[in-house]
XYZ file of C-alpha atoms in Angstrom:
587
model
C 0.145 0.128 -0.195
C 1.523 3.484 -1.007
C 2.675 5.778 1.915
C 1.695 8.729 0.053
C -1.313 10.968 0.592
C -0.781 12.833 -2.438
C 0.139 12.787 -5.945
C 0.871 16.088 -7.565
C 1.703 16.431 -11.225
C 3.294 19.372 -12.883
C 3.029 19.237 -16.424
C 5.551 21.716 -18.264
C 5.881 22.861 -21.823
C 8.600 25.916 -22.357
C 8.049 27.071 -18.935
C 11.428 27.648 -18.086
C 10.866 31.672 -16.866
C 8.157 30.549 -14.399
C 9.332 26.947 -13.287
C 11.813 27.717 -10.718
C 9.307 29.209 -8.760
C 6.738 26.686 -9.182
C 9.213 24.122 -7.592
C 10.342 26.395 -5.034
C 6.660 26.593 -3.802
C 6.477 22.745 -3.953
C 9.799 22.219 -1.979
C 8.630 24.749 0.967
C 5.513 23.095 1.681
C 4.959 22.552 5.779
C 3.381 19.348 4.881
C 5.904 16.109 5.235
C 7.727 15.676 1.692
C 7.289 11.834 2.586
C 3.361 11.755 2.065
C 3.473 13.660 -1.198
C 4.412 11.802 -4.437
C 5.478 14.637 -7.265
C 5.668 14.023 -11.078
C 7.594 16.507 -13.215
C 6.531 15.612 -16.833
C 8.022 17.594 -19.484
C 5.865 17.654 -22.680
C 8.737 17.705 -25.437
C 9.956 21.355 -24.249
C 12.606 23.060 -26.489
C 13.900 25.144 -23.753
C 15.571 24.380 -20.200
C 12.526 22.987 -18.661
C 13.700 19.338 -18.666
C 17.039 20.459 -17.241
C 15.623 22.408 -14.498
C 13.351 19.767 -13.603
C 15.988 17.032 -13.593
C 18.091 19.371 -11.474
C 15.408 19.944 -9.039
C 14.372 16.340 -8.533
C 18.229 15.117 -7.897
C 18.270 13.879 -4.377
C 14.326 13.789 -3.926
C 13.229 10.324 -3.266
C 9.484 11.532 -3.765
C 10.238 13.238 -7.189
C 9.718 11.566 -10.552
C 10.729 13.405 -14.168
C 9.069 12.082 -17.119
C 10.287 13.079 -20.621
C 7.356 12.919 -23.060
C 6.765 13.758 -26.906
C 4.514 17.072 -27.237
C 1.088 15.821 -27.301
C -0.585 18.603 -25.171
C -1.359 19.258 -21.188
C -4.061 16.355 -20.910
C -1.603 13.628 -22.211
C 0.982 14.894 -20.048
C -1.163 14.100 -16.958
C -1.945 11.378 -18.091
C 1.565 10.305 -18.019
C 1.485 11.147 -14.352
C -1.953 9.490 -13.760
C -0.749 6.211 -14.663
C 2.080 5.690 -12.387
C 0.135 7.772 -9.374
C 0.528 6.411 -5.879
C -1.148 8.935 -3.739
C -4.709 8.557 -2.514
C -5.530 11.929 -3.726
C -4.508 13.225 -7.357
C -4.197 16.741 -8.174
C -2.116 18.874 -10.977
C -0.328 22.258 -10.407
C 0.560 24.279 -13.592
C 4.141 25.055 -14.366
C 3.840 28.563 -14.026
C 1.727 29.094 -10.716
C 2.585 29.135 -7.103
C 1.389 27.313 -4.128
C 1.146 28.605 -0.532
C 3.373 27.128 2.109
C 0.245 25.361 3.852
C -1.629 24.090 0.533
C -1.050 20.718 1.394
C -1.103 21.015 4.851
C -4.683 22.605 4.826
C -5.838 20.184 2.488
C -4.998 17.500 4.629
C -6.244 19.151 7.659
C -9.662 19.473 6.036
C -9.870 15.814 4.964
C -8.996 14.739 8.650
C -12.250 16.878 9.783
C -14.537 14.893 7.246
C -15.085 12.201 9.828
C -17.121 10.065 7.539
C -15.046 10.309 4.509
C -17.799 11.797 2.355
C -15.736 14.108 0.306
C -15.734 12.934 -3.481
C -13.293 16.058 -4.035
C -11.221 18.724 -2.483
C -11.424 22.407 -4.170
C -8.667 24.523 -3.387
C -8.912 28.311 -3.589
C -7.292 30.270 -6.519
C -5.798 33.917 -5.964
C -5.199 35.901 -9.038
C -1.384 36.596 -9.119
C 0.071 39.631 -10.950
C 3.660 38.503 -11.745
C 4.799 42.311 -12.371
C 3.988 43.251 -8.767
C 3.736 39.976 -6.794
C 0.193 40.867 -5.640
C -2.968 38.683 -5.474
C -6.225 39.640 -5.564
C -9.431 37.338 -5.025
C -11.219 38.237 -8.453
C -11.324 34.839 -9.748
C -14.997 34.297 -10.965
C -15.654 31.170 -9.310
C -14.455 32.259 -5.883
C -17.622 33.105 -4.080
C -18.086 29.581 -2.673
C -14.943 30.226 -0.833
C -16.639 32.788 1.118
C -18.096 30.956 3.592
C -15.232 29.406 5.039
C -14.205 25.448 4.982
C -17.261 23.205 4.377
C -18.639 20.207 2.855
C -20.952 21.073 -0.065
C -23.336 18.282 -1.773
C -23.342 19.615 -5.610
C -26.832 18.310 -5.308
C -28.084 21.003 -3.034
C -25.695 23.824 -4.184
C -24.678 23.050 -7.796
C -23.139 26.420 -8.121
C -20.068 25.213 -6.103
C -19.095 23.291 -9.210
C -15.376 22.936 -9.970
C -13.226 22.909 -12.995
C -9.450 23.199 -12.368
C -7.205 20.466 -12.344
C -5.838 21.980 -9.279
C -9.059 20.013 -7.526
C -8.001 16.775 -5.455
C -9.533 13.714 -7.098
C -9.471 9.957 -5.539
C -6.831 8.016 -7.445
C -9.106 4.797 -6.801
C -12.318 6.166 -8.394
C -10.348 7.287 -11.435
C -8.824 3.948 -11.755
C -12.172 2.081 -11.073
C -13.710 4.196 -13.932
C -10.838 4.002 -16.125
C -10.912 7.954 -16.349
C -8.129 9.755 -17.704
C -7.725 13.353 -19.341
C -8.845 13.469 -23.029
C -6.230 14.543 -25.223
C -8.621 15.560 -27.974
C -10.230 18.271 -25.791
C -7.986 21.187 -26.639
C -6.925 24.048 -25.980
C -8.830 24.200 -22.512
C -11.354 22.174 -20.776
C -9.544 18.857 -20.554
C -9.830 19.344 -16.324
C -13.387 19.984 -16.643
C -14.018 17.224 -19.001
C -12.307 14.761 -16.595
C -13.678 16.381 -13.542
C -17.336 16.329 -14.685
C -16.918 12.413 -15.658
C -15.459 11.729 -12.290
C -18.161 13.377 -10.168
C -20.790 11.287 -12.135
C -19.242 8.323 -10.381
C -21.184 9.240 -7.267
C -24.389 9.430 -6.459
C -24.529 12.057 -4.034
C -21.090 14.091 -5.139
C -19.608 16.123 -2.103
C -16.714 18.805 -2.498
C -14.744 19.744 0.508
C -14.265 23.333 0.230
C -10.522 24.298 1.361
C -10.696 27.904 1.669
C -7.156 28.418 3.750
C -5.419 26.274 1.037
C -4.552 28.947 -1.489
C -3.300 28.319 -5.161
C -1.834 31.399 -6.851
C -2.609 31.515 -10.429
C -0.120 33.488 -12.387
C -1.584 36.057 -14.855
C 0.723 36.593 -17.029
C 1.108 40.442 -17.602
C 4.132 40.647 -19.457
C 4.304 37.821 -22.131
C 0.370 37.427 -22.002
C 1.505 34.028 -23.935
C -0.391 31.505 -21.339
C -2.301 28.762 -22.835
C -5.585 30.342 -21.263
C -4.700 33.856 -22.509
C -4.164 32.759 -26.265
C -7.532 30.387 -26.262
C -9.485 32.893 -28.273
C -7.232 32.603 -31.169
C -7.315 28.841 -31.575
C -9.490 27.051 -33.754
C -9.659 24.570 -31.268
C -11.557 26.669 -29.081
C -14.351 26.667 -31.398
C -14.295 22.762 -32.594
C -12.409 20.461 -30.174
C -13.230 22.138 -26.648
C -17.070 22.456 -27.534
C -17.109 19.253 -29.244
C -15.172 16.502 -27.371
C -14.855 18.928 -24.172
C -18.599 20.344 -23.341
C -20.734 17.896 -25.375
C -18.348 15.178 -24.961
C -18.531 15.440 -20.882
C -22.181 16.154 -20.979
C -23.067 13.155 -23.055
C -20.998 10.904 -20.804
C -22.604 12.085 -17.576
C -25.935 11.865 -18.611
C -25.008 8.198 -19.967
C -23.876 7.422 -16.575
C -26.455 9.411 -14.482
C -29.529 8.866 -16.779
C -30.035 12.592 -16.377
C -27.713 15.815 -16.543
C -27.108 17.034 -13.295
C -27.466 20.812 -12.819
C -23.764 20.897 -11.463
C -22.765 19.640 -15.006
C -25.099 21.914 -16.672
C -23.626 24.788 -14.970
C -20.026 23.691 -15.628
C -20.632 23.865 -19.436
C -22.896 27.063 -19.326
C -20.000 28.915 -17.413
C -17.619 27.917 -20.250
C -20.265 29.029 -22.969
C -20.999 32.549 -21.075
C -17.227 33.549 -21.546
C -18.024 33.092 -25.643
C -20.996 35.396 -25.277
C -19.009 37.916 -23.128
C -16.401 37.864 -25.618
C -18.572 38.443 -28.271
C -20.150 41.634 -26.951
C -16.699 43.194 -26.008
C -15.432 46.269 -27.808
C -12.745 44.523 -28.427
C -13.960 40.968 -29.146
C -11.305 38.284 -29.456
C -14.040 36.252 -31.162
C -14.843 38.575 -34.000
C -12.546 36.591 -36.457
C -14.681 33.467 -36.274
C -16.656 33.407 -39.500
C -17.841 31.168 -42.327
C -17.406 27.166 -41.668
C -15.846 27.673 -38.544
C -18.885 29.710 -36.992
C -21.480 27.387 -38.560
C -19.418 24.095 -36.988
C -19.221 25.979 -33.280
C -22.995 27.058 -33.676
C -24.134 23.698 -34.800
C -22.104 22.147 -31.701
C -23.883 25.021 -29.353
C -27.349 23.739 -30.591
C -26.570 20.162 -29.646
C -24.845 21.298 -26.077
C -28.033 23.408 -25.262
C -30.218 20.304 -25.786
C -28.737 19.340 -22.472
C -29.185 22.124 -20.602
C -32.672 22.923 -19.100
C -34.410 26.293 -19.136
C -34.395 26.703 -15.448
C -30.669 26.218 -15.446
C -30.228 29.201 -17.983
C -32.667 31.616 -16.058
C -31.238 30.857 -12.509
C -27.604 30.201 -13.334
C -26.156 32.481 -10.667
C -23.158 34.262 -12.696
C -24.055 38.093 -13.389
C -21.525 37.871 -16.401
C -24.275 36.105 -18.203
C -26.521 39.002 -18.598
C -30.098 38.984 -18.426
C -30.326 39.964 -22.006
C -27.658 36.870 -22.818
C -30.119 34.687 -21.315
C -33.023 35.766 -22.917
C -31.083 35.209 -26.523
C -30.130 31.828 -25.396
C -33.704 31.043 -24.638
C -35.131 32.798 -27.571
C -32.582 30.779 -30.032
C -32.220 27.581 -28.478
C -34.953 27.178 -26.380
C -38.170 28.758 -27.419
C -40.483 27.859 -30.492
C -40.273 30.458 -33.467
C -44.164 30.879 -32.919
C -43.983 31.798 -29.369
C -42.131 34.834 -29.145
C -41.222 36.530 -25.538
C -43.133 39.576 -24.621
C -42.247 41.742 -21.479
C -44.652 44.346 -20.497
C -42.846 47.444 -19.616
C -45.279 50.461 -18.203
C -48.246 52.227 -19.233
C -47.629 56.129 -19.541
C -50.222 58.669 -20.332
C -52.501 57.391 -23.582
C -49.940 54.808 -24.770
C -48.904 51.165 -23.431
C -45.619 49.907 -23.758
C -43.892 46.557 -24.088
C -40.796 44.856 -25.686
C -40.910 41.655 -27.979
C -38.105 39.173 -27.721
C -38.327 36.903 -31.068
C -36.131 34.690 -33.450
C -37.295 34.816 -37.205
C -40.417 36.145 -38.803
C -42.294 38.210 -36.599
C -46.265 37.566 -36.879
C -48.860 40.314 -37.037
C -49.266 42.320 -33.964
C -52.619 43.616 -32.382
C -53.292 44.993 -28.774
C -56.804 44.035 -27.415
C -57.578 46.832 -25.076
C -60.721 48.102 -23.007
C -61.434 50.180 -26.094
C -61.247 47.789 -28.686
C -58.343 46.453 -30.883
C -55.538 48.784 -31.439
C -52.543 48.732 -33.762
C -49.194 47.543 -32.155
C -46.484 50.051 -33.597
C -42.829 49.124 -33.393
C -40.834 52.205 -32.441
C -37.008 50.449 -32.117
C -35.318 47.304 -33.195
C -32.538 45.857 -32.020
C -30.734 42.582 -33.290
C -28.518 40.460 -31.019
C -25.882 39.011 -33.358
C -23.550 36.100 -31.999
C -20.755 34.352 -34.501
C -22.797 36.242 -37.356
C -26.015 34.741 -36.805
C -29.242 36.747 -35.388
C -30.219 34.825 -32.363
C -32.548 37.325 -31.169
C -34.424 40.549 -32.298
C -35.685 42.777 -29.483
C -38.835 45.269 -30.728
C -40.219 47.947 -28.607
C -43.691 47.820 -28.832
C -46.252 50.841 -28.515
C -50.063 51.196 -29.051
C -52.622 53.876 -28.033
C -55.294 53.833 -25.383
C -54.331 51.291 -23.029
C -56.464 49.342 -20.785
C -56.285 48.059 -17.596
C -55.804 44.604 -18.885
C -54.256 44.833 -22.397
C -53.204 41.778 -24.295
C -50.995 41.434 -27.126
C -52.242 39.176 -30.059
C -49.435 37.903 -32.010
C -50.923 35.946 -35.162
C -53.967 36.277 -33.438
C -52.763 34.238 -30.439
C -52.466 36.187 -27.097
C -49.029 36.326 -25.754
C -48.346 35.608 -22.239
C -46.595 38.497 -20.424
C -43.304 37.457 -18.662
C -41.380 38.597 -15.667
C -38.061 40.023 -15.583
C -36.318 38.262 -13.084
C -33.050 38.164 -11.959
C -31.461 35.030 -9.699
C -28.543 35.261 -7.508
C -26.140 32.851 -6.064
C -27.302 30.547 -3.032
C -23.873 29.516 -2.135
C -23.233 29.211 1.603
C -26.670 27.495 2.403
C -26.507 25.200 5.339
C -25.194 21.755 4.436
C -26.181 18.362 4.806
C -22.588 17.165 5.750
C -20.937 18.584 8.596
C -16.899 19.115 9.315
C -15.771 17.903 12.821
C -14.756 21.128 14.931
C -11.292 22.683 13.906
C -9.350 22.338 17.095
C -6.037 24.160 16.055
C -5.124 27.038 18.498
C -6.310 30.256 16.877
C -3.342 32.628 16.291
C -3.610 36.293 17.566
C -4.676 39.442 15.687
C -0.957 40.509 15.715
C 0.214 36.849 14.658
C -2.463 36.851 11.985
C -1.343 40.497 10.616
C 2.524 39.254 10.583
C 1.757 36.064 9.058
C -0.271 37.959 6.049
C 2.265 40.320 5.660
C 5.182 37.640 5.531
C 3.034 35.617 2.887
C 2.745 38.619 0.860
C 6.361 38.925 0.725
C 7.351 35.484 0.622
C 5.067 34.727 -2.636
C 6.334 38.042 -4.431
C 9.810 37.461 -3.931
C 9.155 34.186 -5.565
C 6.943 35.643 -8.159
C 8.833 38.395 -9.117
C 12.151 37.896 -8.299
C 12.781 40.837 -6.395
C 14.219 41.338 -2.796
C 12.290 41.429 0.266
C 13.383 45.018 0.940
C 12.134 46.329 -2.099
C 8.505 44.237 -2.061
C 8.469 45.936 1.764
C 9.105 49.191 0.428
C 6.651 48.956 -2.453
C 3.947 47.451 0.056
C 4.235 50.363 2.293
C 4.093 52.794 0.000
C 1.017 51.181 -1.390
C -0.353 51.026 2.005
C 0.290 54.794 2.487
C -1.442 55.672 -0.960
C -4.405 53.671 -0.219
C -4.850 55.461 3.102
C -4.472 58.778 1.393
C -6.963 57.623 -1.370
C -9.425 56.407 1.026
C -9.201 60.127 2.896
C -10.115 61.786 -0.221
C -12.792 59.346 -0.950
C -14.229 60.091 2.765
C -13.451 63.628 2.254
C -15.563 63.538 -1.388
C -18.257 61.403 0.361
C -18.989 64.467 2.815
C -18.756 67.157 0.226
C -21.546 65.107 -1.813
C -23.937 64.627 1.191
C -23.452 68.709 1.887
C -24.204 69.290 -2.030
C -27.335 67.073 -2.031
C -28.585 68.955 0.954
C -27.570 72.180 -0.259
C -29.404 71.263 -3.520
C -33.019 71.072 -1.657
C -32.529 74.641 -0.568
C -35.353 76.852 -1.864
C -32.656 79.357 -3.077
C -30.858 76.919 -5.272
C -34.145 75.183 -6.558
C -35.526 78.495 -7.405
C -32.538 79.150 -9.299
C -32.028 75.509 -10.826
C -35.146 73.813 -10.415
C -36.311 71.916 -13.743
C -33.174 72.562 -15.566
C -31.740 71.616 -18.685
C -28.076 70.825 -18.823
C -26.550 70.744 -22.404
C -22.847 69.911 -23.107
C -20.607 68.756 -25.629
C -17.273 67.774 -24.004
C -15.999 69.240 -20.951
C -13.437 71.609 -22.595
C -14.792 72.390 -26.147
C -18.160 73.214 -27.641
C -18.669 73.847 -31.254
C -20.416 70.274 -31.850
C -23.884 69.226 -31.548
C -24.646 70.578 -28.059
C -23.528 73.705 -28.735
C -25.872 73.869 -31.655
C -28.902 72.490 -29.962
C -28.319 74.879 -27.139
C -28.435 78.042 -29.394
C -31.316 76.164 -30.904
C -33.439 76.339 -27.465
C -32.181 79.904 -26.806
C -34.109 80.813 -29.720
C -37.349 78.756 -30.020
C -37.642 77.757 -26.026
C -36.759 80.797 -24.202
C -39.250 79.495 -21.322
C -36.824 76.752 -20.666
C -34.469 77.174 -17.550
C -31.614 75.954 -19.786
C -27.829 76.178 -18.929
C -24.626 75.189 -20.810
C -21.783 73.265 -19.339
C -18.033 74.031 -20.184
C -14.903 74.392 -18.593
C -13.880 77.922 -17.770
C -10.651 77.267 -19.619
C -12.148 76.674 -22.622
C -11.088 78.554 -25.400
C -15.127 79.002 -26.387
C -15.947 80.503 -23.192
C -15.779 83.897 -23.849
C -17.168 83.652 -27.274
C -20.296 81.823 -25.960
C -20.628 83.977 -23.225
C -20.459 86.959 -25.282
C -23.617 85.178 -27.536
C -25.865 84.838 -24.228
C -25.108 81.505 -23.413
C -25.973 80.658 -19.734
C -22.848 79.150 -18.824
C -21.785 76.803 -15.958
C -18.370 76.153 -15.071
C -18.055 72.288 -15.429
C -17.113 70.628 -12.235
C -18.014 73.573 -10.222
C -20.213 73.191 -7.141
C -22.974 75.405 -9.113
C -22.717 72.631 -12.241
C -22.998 70.110 -9.120
C -26.429 71.739 -7.801
C -27.884 72.242 -11.383
C -27.118 68.847 -12.187
C -29.004 67.527 -9.133
C -31.992 69.648 -9.722
C -31.995 68.745 -13.815
C -34.862 67.538 -15.256
C -33.104 66.857 -18.560
C -29.305 66.532 -19.211
C -27.867 66.263 -22.715
C -24.379 65.588 -24.103
C -23.055 65.087 -27.884
């Protein structure tokens, strides 16, 4: 029987600039080296990665180095999995860093699981800036760690799903299920593909959330050449990743379980979310995808969506998948063409307004009101395009003489009004599984502060190569800067509170009440704003209209001589006018 509790593999491909830092963080673990098997797999590197690995492994009985041809990260991890002897198997990327207490915290958490119900251990990823050595808790899946160490049943809390290869999996379950990484899943999601199939082996999969096991994920801000950062420019991200990865995992899990668990749907929908976010970005990295590649991706996406329920899309708890994106998915992949989605907005005066979300031809529209049938007018349209295809058309509708219970008829059939609902995560709900109490002595507040300070210096030193002294000076300067910034923010908040109170006084309201504010740019006029204000001066002298402009602008004297009522941009007067304005216009 193996004496190793953990097997950690480090697959590496041309990782020489970062590998020493990763290996150093493995060497400094407080967990005994005798309890962890380390397998370094060189994936056919043509730099010094193999030499660095060999030199580090020399004299370490628990370290094995494997030389393999370049076949990708999944194949490299399989080399390690084939000879893994530890009870738990996990991977560390060759450019990332582990906290000193990483393995010790995982071990301690497993010891607290007295009934041994843990299916997998999820460690906490912190985003590490390689230039500054600082890390932040900004990972999109970090919310599940905000409730402390705990055991989570994925059936109860599917939003606690995991995707990272840093997740610790039971080696015996991997072997019994003949589970390995699929090298066909590229450039990413090979880890999620394995984790999903692994969790499907359990009737009631339970995650141990290791909040204190810190994994520092290096964001390459200098070279920007990591696999994750270059994913959007690779064809495989639109072919093999969705086909073999997302769809392959959903098929395998559904075949084993007889249904598609919500946690598996969430795993894939989370990845699809980033495609839609990138498509909507002003500097989209997916804009180049067109033609046969786009059609192939969309066809695969249609198959994927057949495994994802409507309620999963509606209740998905990650806000980057915006409400309108969810509607686009539902309209394109879940609604029938003959059943558009209608949302009633408001009744204002003699007009009722709603908006319609549809895909394909729009049937004839009529509103049935208390006063009889009324023609529905389309007052605006917006097309929602993804990968060159219109997923949804958004139509603003209006009709006169609204009643108390208007109904929109589409092709003679009444449309049901839908609610605009937003869902929020349920993370942190009480779990069916409990950990034994943590009996370790708690550190004093001073000891905690010193520990956190040393951790920042230590990780920063390893990540950047800078001296402890340099990092300490930067940290102090940063702390002073933070104090000054917070002081300025507090002063501004006090000033804002006074301005808001002053804006309600009779004298201020008499001058600026009902104001119209018009501007072009803070320091420039002579654009649409100026011409509109001149038109208002001529045709609507009854309006309490002002023009905003920086007093240093070359246009100030000219406009003042012409009779413009000028307010200095950023002045107290401009703020008071803005707080009382009914119309604010800028070109």
